[in-house]
N, C-alpha and C. Protein backbone atom coordinates (compact mmCIF):
# COMPACT_ATOMS: atom_id res chain seq x y z
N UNK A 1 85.31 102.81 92.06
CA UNK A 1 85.74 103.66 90.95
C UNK A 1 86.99 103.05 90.30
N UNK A 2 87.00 103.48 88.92
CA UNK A 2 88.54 102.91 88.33
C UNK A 2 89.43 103.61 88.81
N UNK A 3 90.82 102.96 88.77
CA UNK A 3 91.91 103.34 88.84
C UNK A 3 93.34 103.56 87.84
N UNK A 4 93.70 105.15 87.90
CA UNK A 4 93.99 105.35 86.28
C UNK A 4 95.79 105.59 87.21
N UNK A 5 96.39 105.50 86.14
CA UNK A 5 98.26 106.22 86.25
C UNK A 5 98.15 106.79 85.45
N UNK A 6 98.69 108.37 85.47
CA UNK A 6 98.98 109.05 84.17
C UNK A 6 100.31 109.56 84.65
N UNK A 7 100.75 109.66 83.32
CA UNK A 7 102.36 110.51 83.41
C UNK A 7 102.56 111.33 82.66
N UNK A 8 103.03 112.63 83.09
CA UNK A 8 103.15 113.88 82.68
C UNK A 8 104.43 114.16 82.07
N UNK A 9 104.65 115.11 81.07
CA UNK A 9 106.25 115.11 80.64
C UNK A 9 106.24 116.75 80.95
N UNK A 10 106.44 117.70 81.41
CA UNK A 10 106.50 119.47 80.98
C UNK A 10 107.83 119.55 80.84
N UNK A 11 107.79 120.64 80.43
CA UNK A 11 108.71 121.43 79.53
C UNK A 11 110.09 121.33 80.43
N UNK A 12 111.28 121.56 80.06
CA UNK A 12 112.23 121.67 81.24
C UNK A 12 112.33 122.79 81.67
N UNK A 13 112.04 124.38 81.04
CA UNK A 13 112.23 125.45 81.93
C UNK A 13 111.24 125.54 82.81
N UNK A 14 110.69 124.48 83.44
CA UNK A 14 110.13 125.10 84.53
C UNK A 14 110.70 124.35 85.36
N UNK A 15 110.29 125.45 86.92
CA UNK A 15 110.54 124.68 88.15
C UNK A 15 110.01 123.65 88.77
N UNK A 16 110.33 122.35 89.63
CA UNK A 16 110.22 121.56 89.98
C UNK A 16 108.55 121.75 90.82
N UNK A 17 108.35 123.21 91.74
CA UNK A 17 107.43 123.99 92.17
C UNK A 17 106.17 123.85 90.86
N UNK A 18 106.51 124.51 89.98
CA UNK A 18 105.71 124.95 88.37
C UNK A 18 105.04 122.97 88.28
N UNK A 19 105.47 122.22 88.22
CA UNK A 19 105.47 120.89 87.89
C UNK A 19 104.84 120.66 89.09
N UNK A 20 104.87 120.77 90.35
CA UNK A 20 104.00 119.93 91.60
C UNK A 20 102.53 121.14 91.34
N UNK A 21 102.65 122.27 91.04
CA UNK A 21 101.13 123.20 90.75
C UNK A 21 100.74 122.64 89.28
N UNK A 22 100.75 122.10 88.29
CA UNK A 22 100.46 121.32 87.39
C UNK A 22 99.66 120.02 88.18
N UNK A 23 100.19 119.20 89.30
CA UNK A 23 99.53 118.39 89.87
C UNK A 23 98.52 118.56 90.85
N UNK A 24 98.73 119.56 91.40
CA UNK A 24 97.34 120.43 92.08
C UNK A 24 95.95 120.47 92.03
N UNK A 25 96.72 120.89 90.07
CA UNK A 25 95.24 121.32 89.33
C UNK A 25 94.76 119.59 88.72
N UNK A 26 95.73 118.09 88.63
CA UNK A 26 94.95 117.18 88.14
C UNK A 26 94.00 117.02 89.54
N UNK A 27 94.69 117.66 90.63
CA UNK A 27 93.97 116.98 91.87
C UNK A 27 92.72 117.66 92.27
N UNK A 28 92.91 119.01 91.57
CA UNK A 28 91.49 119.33 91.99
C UNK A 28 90.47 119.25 91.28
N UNK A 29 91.18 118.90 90.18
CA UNK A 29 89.62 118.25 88.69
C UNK A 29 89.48 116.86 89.51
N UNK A 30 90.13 116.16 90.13
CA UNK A 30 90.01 115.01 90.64
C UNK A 30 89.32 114.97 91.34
N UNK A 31 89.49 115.87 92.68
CA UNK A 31 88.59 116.16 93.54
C UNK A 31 87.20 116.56 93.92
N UNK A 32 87.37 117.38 92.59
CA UNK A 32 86.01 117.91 92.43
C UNK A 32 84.69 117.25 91.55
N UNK A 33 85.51 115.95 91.06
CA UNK A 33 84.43 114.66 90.69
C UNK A 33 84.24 113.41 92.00
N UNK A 34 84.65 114.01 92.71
CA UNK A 34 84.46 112.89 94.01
C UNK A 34 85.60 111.79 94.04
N UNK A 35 86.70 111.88 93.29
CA UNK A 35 87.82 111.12 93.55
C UNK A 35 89.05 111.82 94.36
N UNK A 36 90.24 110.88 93.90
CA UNK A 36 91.63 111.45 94.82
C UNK A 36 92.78 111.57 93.96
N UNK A 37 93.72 111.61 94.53
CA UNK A 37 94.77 111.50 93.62
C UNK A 37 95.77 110.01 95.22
N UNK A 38 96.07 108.94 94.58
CA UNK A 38 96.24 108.54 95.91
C UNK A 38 97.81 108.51 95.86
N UNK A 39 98.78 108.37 94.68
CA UNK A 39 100.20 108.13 93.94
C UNK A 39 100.43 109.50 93.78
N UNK A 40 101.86 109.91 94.14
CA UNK A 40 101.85 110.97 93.60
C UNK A 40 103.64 110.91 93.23
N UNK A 41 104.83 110.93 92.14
CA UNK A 41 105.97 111.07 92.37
C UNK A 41 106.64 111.84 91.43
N UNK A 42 106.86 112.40 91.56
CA UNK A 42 108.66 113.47 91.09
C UNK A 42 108.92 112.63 90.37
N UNK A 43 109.61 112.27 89.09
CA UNK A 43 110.71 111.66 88.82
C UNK A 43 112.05 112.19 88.15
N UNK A 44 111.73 113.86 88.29
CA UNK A 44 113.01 114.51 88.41
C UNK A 44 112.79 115.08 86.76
N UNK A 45 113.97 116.18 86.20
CA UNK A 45 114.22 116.34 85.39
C UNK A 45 115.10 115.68 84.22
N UNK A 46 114.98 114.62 83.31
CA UNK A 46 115.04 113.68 82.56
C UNK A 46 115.27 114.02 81.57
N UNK A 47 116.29 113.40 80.67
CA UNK A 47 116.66 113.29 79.08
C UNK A 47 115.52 112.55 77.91
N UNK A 48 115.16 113.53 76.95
CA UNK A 48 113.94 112.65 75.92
C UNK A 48 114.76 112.03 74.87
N UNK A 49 114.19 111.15 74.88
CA UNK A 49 115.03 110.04 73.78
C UNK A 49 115.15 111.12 72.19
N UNK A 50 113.82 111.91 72.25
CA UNK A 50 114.17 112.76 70.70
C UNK A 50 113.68 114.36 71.01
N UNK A 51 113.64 115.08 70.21
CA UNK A 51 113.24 116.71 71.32
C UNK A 51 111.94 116.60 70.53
N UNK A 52 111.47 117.40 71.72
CA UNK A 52 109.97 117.24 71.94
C UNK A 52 109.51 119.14 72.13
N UNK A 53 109.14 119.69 70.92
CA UNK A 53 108.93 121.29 71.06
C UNK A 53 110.07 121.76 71.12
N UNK A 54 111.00 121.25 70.50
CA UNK A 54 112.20 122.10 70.95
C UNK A 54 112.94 121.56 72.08
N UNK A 55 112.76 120.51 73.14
CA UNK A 55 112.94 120.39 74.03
C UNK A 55 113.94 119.25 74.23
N UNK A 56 115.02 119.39 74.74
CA UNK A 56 115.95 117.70 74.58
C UNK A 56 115.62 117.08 76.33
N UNK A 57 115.23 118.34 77.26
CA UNK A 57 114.63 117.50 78.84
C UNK A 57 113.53 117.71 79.00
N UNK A 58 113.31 116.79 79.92
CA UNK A 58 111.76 117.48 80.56
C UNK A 58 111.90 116.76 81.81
N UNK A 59 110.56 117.52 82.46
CA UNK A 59 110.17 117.16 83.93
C UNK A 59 109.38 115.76 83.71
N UNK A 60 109.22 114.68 84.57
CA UNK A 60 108.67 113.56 84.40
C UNK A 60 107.68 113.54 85.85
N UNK A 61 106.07 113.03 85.79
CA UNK A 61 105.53 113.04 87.46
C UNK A 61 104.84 112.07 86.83
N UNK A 62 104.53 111.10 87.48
CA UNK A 62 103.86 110.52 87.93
C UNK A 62 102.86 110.29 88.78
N UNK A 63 101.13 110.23 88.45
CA UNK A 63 99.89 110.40 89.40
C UNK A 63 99.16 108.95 89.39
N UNK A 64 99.04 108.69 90.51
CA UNK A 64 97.78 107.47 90.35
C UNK A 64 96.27 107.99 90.97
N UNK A 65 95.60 107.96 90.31
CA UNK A 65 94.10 108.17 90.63
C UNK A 65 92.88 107.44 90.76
N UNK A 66 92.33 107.56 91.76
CA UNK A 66 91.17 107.18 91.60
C UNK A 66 90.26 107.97 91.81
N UNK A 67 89.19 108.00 90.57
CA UNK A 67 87.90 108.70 89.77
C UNK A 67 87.60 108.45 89.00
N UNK A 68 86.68 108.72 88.47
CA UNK A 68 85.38 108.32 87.19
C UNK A 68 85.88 108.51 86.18
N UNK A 69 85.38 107.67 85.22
CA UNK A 69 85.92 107.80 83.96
C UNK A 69 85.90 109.30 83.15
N UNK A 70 84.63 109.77 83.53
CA UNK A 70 84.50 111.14 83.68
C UNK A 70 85.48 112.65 83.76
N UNK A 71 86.25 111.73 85.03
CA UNK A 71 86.86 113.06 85.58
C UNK A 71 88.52 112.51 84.93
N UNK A 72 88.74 111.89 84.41
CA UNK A 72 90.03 111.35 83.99
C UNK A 72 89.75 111.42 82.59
N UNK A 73 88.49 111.97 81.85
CA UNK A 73 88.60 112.45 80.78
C UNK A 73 89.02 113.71 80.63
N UNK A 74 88.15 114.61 81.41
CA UNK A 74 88.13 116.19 81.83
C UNK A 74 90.24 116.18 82.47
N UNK A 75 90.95 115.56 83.09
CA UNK A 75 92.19 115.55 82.96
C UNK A 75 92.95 115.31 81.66
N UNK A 76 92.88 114.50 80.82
CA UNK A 76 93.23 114.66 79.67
C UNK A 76 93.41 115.62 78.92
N UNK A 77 91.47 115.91 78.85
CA UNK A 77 91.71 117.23 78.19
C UNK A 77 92.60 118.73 78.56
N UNK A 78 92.10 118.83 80.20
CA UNK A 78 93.33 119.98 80.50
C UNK A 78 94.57 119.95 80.32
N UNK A 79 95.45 118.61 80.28
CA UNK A 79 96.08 118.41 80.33
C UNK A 79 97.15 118.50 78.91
N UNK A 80 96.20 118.50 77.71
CA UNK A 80 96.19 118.82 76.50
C UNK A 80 96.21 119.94 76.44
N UNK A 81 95.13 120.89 76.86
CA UNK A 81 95.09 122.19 76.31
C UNK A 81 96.25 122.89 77.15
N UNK A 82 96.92 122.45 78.41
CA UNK A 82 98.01 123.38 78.99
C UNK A 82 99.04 122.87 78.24
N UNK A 83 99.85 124.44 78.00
CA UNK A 83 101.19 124.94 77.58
C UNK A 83 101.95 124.05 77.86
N UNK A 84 102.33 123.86 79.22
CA UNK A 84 103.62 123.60 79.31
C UNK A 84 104.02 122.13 79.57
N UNK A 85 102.62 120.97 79.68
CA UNK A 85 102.79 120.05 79.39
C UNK A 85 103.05 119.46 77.89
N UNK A 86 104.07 118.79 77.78
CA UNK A 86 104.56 118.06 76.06
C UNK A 86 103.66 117.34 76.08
N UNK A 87 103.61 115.96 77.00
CA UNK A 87 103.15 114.69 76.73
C UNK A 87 102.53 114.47 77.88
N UNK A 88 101.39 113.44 77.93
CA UNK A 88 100.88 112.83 78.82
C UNK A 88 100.18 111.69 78.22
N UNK A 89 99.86 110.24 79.40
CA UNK A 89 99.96 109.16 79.26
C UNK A 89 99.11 108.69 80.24
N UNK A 90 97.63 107.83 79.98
CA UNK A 90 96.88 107.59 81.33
C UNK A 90 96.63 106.32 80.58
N UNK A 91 96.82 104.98 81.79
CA UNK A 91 96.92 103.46 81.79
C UNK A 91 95.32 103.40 82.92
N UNK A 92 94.70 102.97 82.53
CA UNK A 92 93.67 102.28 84.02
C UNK A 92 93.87 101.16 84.15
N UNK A 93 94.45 100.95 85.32
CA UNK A 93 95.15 99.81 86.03
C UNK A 93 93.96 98.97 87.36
N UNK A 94 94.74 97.92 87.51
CA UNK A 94 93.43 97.18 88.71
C UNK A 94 93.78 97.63 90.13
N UNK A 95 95.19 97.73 89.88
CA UNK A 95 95.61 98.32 91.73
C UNK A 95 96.80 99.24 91.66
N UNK A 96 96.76 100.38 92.37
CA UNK A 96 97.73 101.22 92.56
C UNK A 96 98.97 100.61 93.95
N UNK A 97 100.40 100.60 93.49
CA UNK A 97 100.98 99.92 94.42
C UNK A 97 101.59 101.32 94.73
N UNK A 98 101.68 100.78 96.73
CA UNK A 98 102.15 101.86 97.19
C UNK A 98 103.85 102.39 97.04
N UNK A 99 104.35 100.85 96.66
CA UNK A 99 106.18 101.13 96.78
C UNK A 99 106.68 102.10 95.79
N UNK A 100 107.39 102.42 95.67
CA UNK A 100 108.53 103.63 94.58
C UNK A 100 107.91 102.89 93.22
N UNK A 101 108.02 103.17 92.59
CA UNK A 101 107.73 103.08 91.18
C UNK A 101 109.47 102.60 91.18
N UNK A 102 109.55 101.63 89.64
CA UNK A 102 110.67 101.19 89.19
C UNK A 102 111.65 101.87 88.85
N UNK A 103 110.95 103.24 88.36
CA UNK A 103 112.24 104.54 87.79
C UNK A 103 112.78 104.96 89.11
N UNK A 104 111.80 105.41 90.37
CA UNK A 104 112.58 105.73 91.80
C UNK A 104 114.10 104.70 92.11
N UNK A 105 113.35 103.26 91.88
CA UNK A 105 113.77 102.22 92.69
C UNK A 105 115.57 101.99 92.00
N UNK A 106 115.44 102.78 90.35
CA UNK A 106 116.69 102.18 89.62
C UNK A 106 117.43 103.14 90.06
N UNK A 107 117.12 104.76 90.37
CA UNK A 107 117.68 105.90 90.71
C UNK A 107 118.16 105.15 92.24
N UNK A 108 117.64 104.87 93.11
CA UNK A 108 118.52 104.40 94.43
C UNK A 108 119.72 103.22 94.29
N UNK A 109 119.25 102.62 93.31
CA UNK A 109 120.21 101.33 93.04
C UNK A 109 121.37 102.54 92.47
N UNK A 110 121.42 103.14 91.85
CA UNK A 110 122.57 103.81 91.45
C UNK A 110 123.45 104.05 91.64
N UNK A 111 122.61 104.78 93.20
CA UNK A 111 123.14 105.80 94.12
C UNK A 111 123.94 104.80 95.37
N UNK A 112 123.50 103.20 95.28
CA UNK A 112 124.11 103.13 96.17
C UNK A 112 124.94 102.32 95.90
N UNK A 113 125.23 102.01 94.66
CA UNK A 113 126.67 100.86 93.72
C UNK A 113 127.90 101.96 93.93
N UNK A 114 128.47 101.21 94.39
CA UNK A 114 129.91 101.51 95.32
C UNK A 114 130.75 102.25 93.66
N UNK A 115 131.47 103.38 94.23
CA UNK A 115 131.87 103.70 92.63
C UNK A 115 133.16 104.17 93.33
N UNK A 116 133.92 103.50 94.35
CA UNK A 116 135.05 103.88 95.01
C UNK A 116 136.25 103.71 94.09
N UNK A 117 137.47 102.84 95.00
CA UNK A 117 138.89 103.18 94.56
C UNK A 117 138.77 101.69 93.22
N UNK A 118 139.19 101.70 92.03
CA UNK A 118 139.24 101.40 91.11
C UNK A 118 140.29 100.07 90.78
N UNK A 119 141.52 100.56 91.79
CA UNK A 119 142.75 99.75 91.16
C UNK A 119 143.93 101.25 91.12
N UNK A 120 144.97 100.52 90.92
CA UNK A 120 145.89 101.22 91.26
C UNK A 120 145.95 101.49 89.16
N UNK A 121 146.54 103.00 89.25
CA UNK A 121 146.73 103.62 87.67
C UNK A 121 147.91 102.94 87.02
N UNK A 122 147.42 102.61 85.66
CA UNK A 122 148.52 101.70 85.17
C UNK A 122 149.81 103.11 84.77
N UNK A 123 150.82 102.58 84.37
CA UNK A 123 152.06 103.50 84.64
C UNK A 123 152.25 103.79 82.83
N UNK A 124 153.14 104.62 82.39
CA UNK A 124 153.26 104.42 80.89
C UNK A 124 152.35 104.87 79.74
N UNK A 125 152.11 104.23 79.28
CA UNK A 125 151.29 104.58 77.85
C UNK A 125 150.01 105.30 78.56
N UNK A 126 149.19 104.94 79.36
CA UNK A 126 147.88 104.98 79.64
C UNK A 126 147.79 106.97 80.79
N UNK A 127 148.80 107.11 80.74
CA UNK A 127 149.09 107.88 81.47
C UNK A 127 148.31 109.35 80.49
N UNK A 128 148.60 110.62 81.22
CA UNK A 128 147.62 111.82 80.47
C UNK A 128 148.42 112.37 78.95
N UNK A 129 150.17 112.02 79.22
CA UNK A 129 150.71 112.61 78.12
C UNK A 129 151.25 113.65 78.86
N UNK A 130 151.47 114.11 80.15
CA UNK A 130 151.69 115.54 80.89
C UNK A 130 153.29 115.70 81.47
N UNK A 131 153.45 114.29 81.68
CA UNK A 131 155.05 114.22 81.77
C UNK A 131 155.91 113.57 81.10
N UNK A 132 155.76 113.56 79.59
CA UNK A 132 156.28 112.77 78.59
C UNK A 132 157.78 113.84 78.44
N UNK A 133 157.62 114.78 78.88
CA UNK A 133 159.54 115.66 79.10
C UNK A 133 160.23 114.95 80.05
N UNK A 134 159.75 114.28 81.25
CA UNK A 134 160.85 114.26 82.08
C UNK A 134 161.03 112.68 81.82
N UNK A 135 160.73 112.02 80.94
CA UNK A 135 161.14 110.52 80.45
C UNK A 135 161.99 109.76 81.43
N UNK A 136 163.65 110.37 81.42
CA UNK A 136 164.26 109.61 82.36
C UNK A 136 164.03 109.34 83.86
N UNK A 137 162.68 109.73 84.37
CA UNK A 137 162.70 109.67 85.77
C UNK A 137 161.50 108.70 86.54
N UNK A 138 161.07 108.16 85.11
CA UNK A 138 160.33 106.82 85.53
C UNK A 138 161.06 105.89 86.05
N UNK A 139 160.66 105.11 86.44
CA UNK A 139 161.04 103.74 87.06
C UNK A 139 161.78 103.13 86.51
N UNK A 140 161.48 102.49 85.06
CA UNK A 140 161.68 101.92 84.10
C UNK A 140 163.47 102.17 83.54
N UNK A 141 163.28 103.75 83.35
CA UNK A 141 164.22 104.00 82.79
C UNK A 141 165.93 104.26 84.08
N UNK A 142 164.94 104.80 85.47
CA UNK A 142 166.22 104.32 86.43
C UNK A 142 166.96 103.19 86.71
N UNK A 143 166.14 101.80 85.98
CA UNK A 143 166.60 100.84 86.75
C UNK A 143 167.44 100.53 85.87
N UNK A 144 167.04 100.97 84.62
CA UNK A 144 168.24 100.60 83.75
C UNK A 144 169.12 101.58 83.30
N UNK A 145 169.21 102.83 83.84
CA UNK A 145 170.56 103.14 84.22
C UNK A 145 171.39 102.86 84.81
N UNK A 146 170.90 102.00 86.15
CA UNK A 146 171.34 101.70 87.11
C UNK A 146 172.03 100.20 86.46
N UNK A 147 171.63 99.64 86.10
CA UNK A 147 172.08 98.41 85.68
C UNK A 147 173.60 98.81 84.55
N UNK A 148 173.04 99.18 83.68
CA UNK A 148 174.33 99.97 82.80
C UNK A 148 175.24 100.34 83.50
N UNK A 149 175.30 101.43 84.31
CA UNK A 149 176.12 101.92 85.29
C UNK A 149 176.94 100.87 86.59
N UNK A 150 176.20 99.63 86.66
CA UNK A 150 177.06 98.83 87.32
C UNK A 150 177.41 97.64 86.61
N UNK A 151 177.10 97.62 85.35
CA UNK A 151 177.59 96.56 84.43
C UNK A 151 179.30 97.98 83.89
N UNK A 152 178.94 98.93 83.72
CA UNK A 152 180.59 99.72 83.14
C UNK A 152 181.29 99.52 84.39
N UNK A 153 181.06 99.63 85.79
CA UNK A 153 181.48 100.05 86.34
C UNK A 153 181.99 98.91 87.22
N UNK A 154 181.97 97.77 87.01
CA UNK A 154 182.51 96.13 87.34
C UNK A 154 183.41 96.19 85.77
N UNK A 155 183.36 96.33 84.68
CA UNK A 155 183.99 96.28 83.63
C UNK A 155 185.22 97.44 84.04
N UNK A 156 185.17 98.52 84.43
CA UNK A 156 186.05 98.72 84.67
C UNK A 156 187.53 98.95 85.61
C-alpha cells in the first residue's frame, strides 16, 4: 500500500485532547480501509505566519499512513468538511521514518542551548535608568572624589 504524511492545522481553542480525537477519527477511516496510521506527533500549539479564520495559532499534528489511495481520499474529505480543522496537507512519500520529525528535533535543540550566565552587566549608560538620583555613589564618581580630596588636601 502507499504511504501518505498529512498535516493537520485546528483551530487554537481547542484542547490538545480535542486535536489527538481529530486523529482517532483519521485512524479509524484508516482502519476501516484495511490500513494504519503508523507516525503519529503533537507538534504543539504554533504561531501562523498570517491568520487563518480569524486565527493567529493553531494546533499542528502530524500522521503518517499507510492505506489506499482510497481511504486517504475519504481523509481528505473529512478532514475538509470538519470545523475545526483550518488546513490540511497529504505528501505520499516512499518511506515513513521512525525518528522525531525535524520540527520535534529543532524544539529539543532549543531546549538544550545553554542560555545561562551572560557576562557580567556593563555599569553606566546601559543600566535601567532606576538609580540615576543617587549619581555620586558609583564608582566612577568616588574615585574621583577621592582623588580631589587628596590632591586639596597635600595642597594644603
Amino acid at each position: 500500500m502507499p504511504l501518505y504524511e498529512t498535516v493537520l492545522i485546528a483551530r487554537n481553542d481547542l484542547t490538545q485532547a480535542q486535536v489527538e480525537a481529530i486523529a482517532d477519527q483519521v485512524g479509524e477511516i484508516v482502519g476501516g480501509a484495511g490500513g494504519e496510521v503508523r507516525k503519529r506527533e503533537y507538534w504543539g500549539l504554533r504561531g501562523l505566519a498570517y491568520k487563518i479564520k480569524k486565527n493567529r495559532k493553531a494546533h499542528y499534528m502530524l500522521l503518517g499512513l499507510d492505506c489506499t489511495a482510497a481511504a486517504e481520499k475519504e481523509v481528505a474529505r473529512q478532514l475538509g468538511l470538519h470545523e475545526d480543522v483550518l488546513r490540511h496537507m497529504t505528501l505520499r512519500i516512499e518511506t515513513i521514518d521512525d525518528a522525531p520529525s525535524a520540527i520535534l528535533a529543532k524544539r529539543g535543540d532549543d531546549r538544550e542551548r545553554d542560555r545561562g550566565f551572560r557576562g557580567p552587566r556593563p555599569a553606566g549608560r546601559f543600566s535601567s535608568g532606576r538609580g540615576r538620583e543617587r549619581g555620586d555613589d558609583r564608582e566612577e564618581f568616588r574615585a574621583r572624589q577621592r582623588d580631589d580630596a587628596d590632591a586639596m588636601g597635600g595642597e594644603e
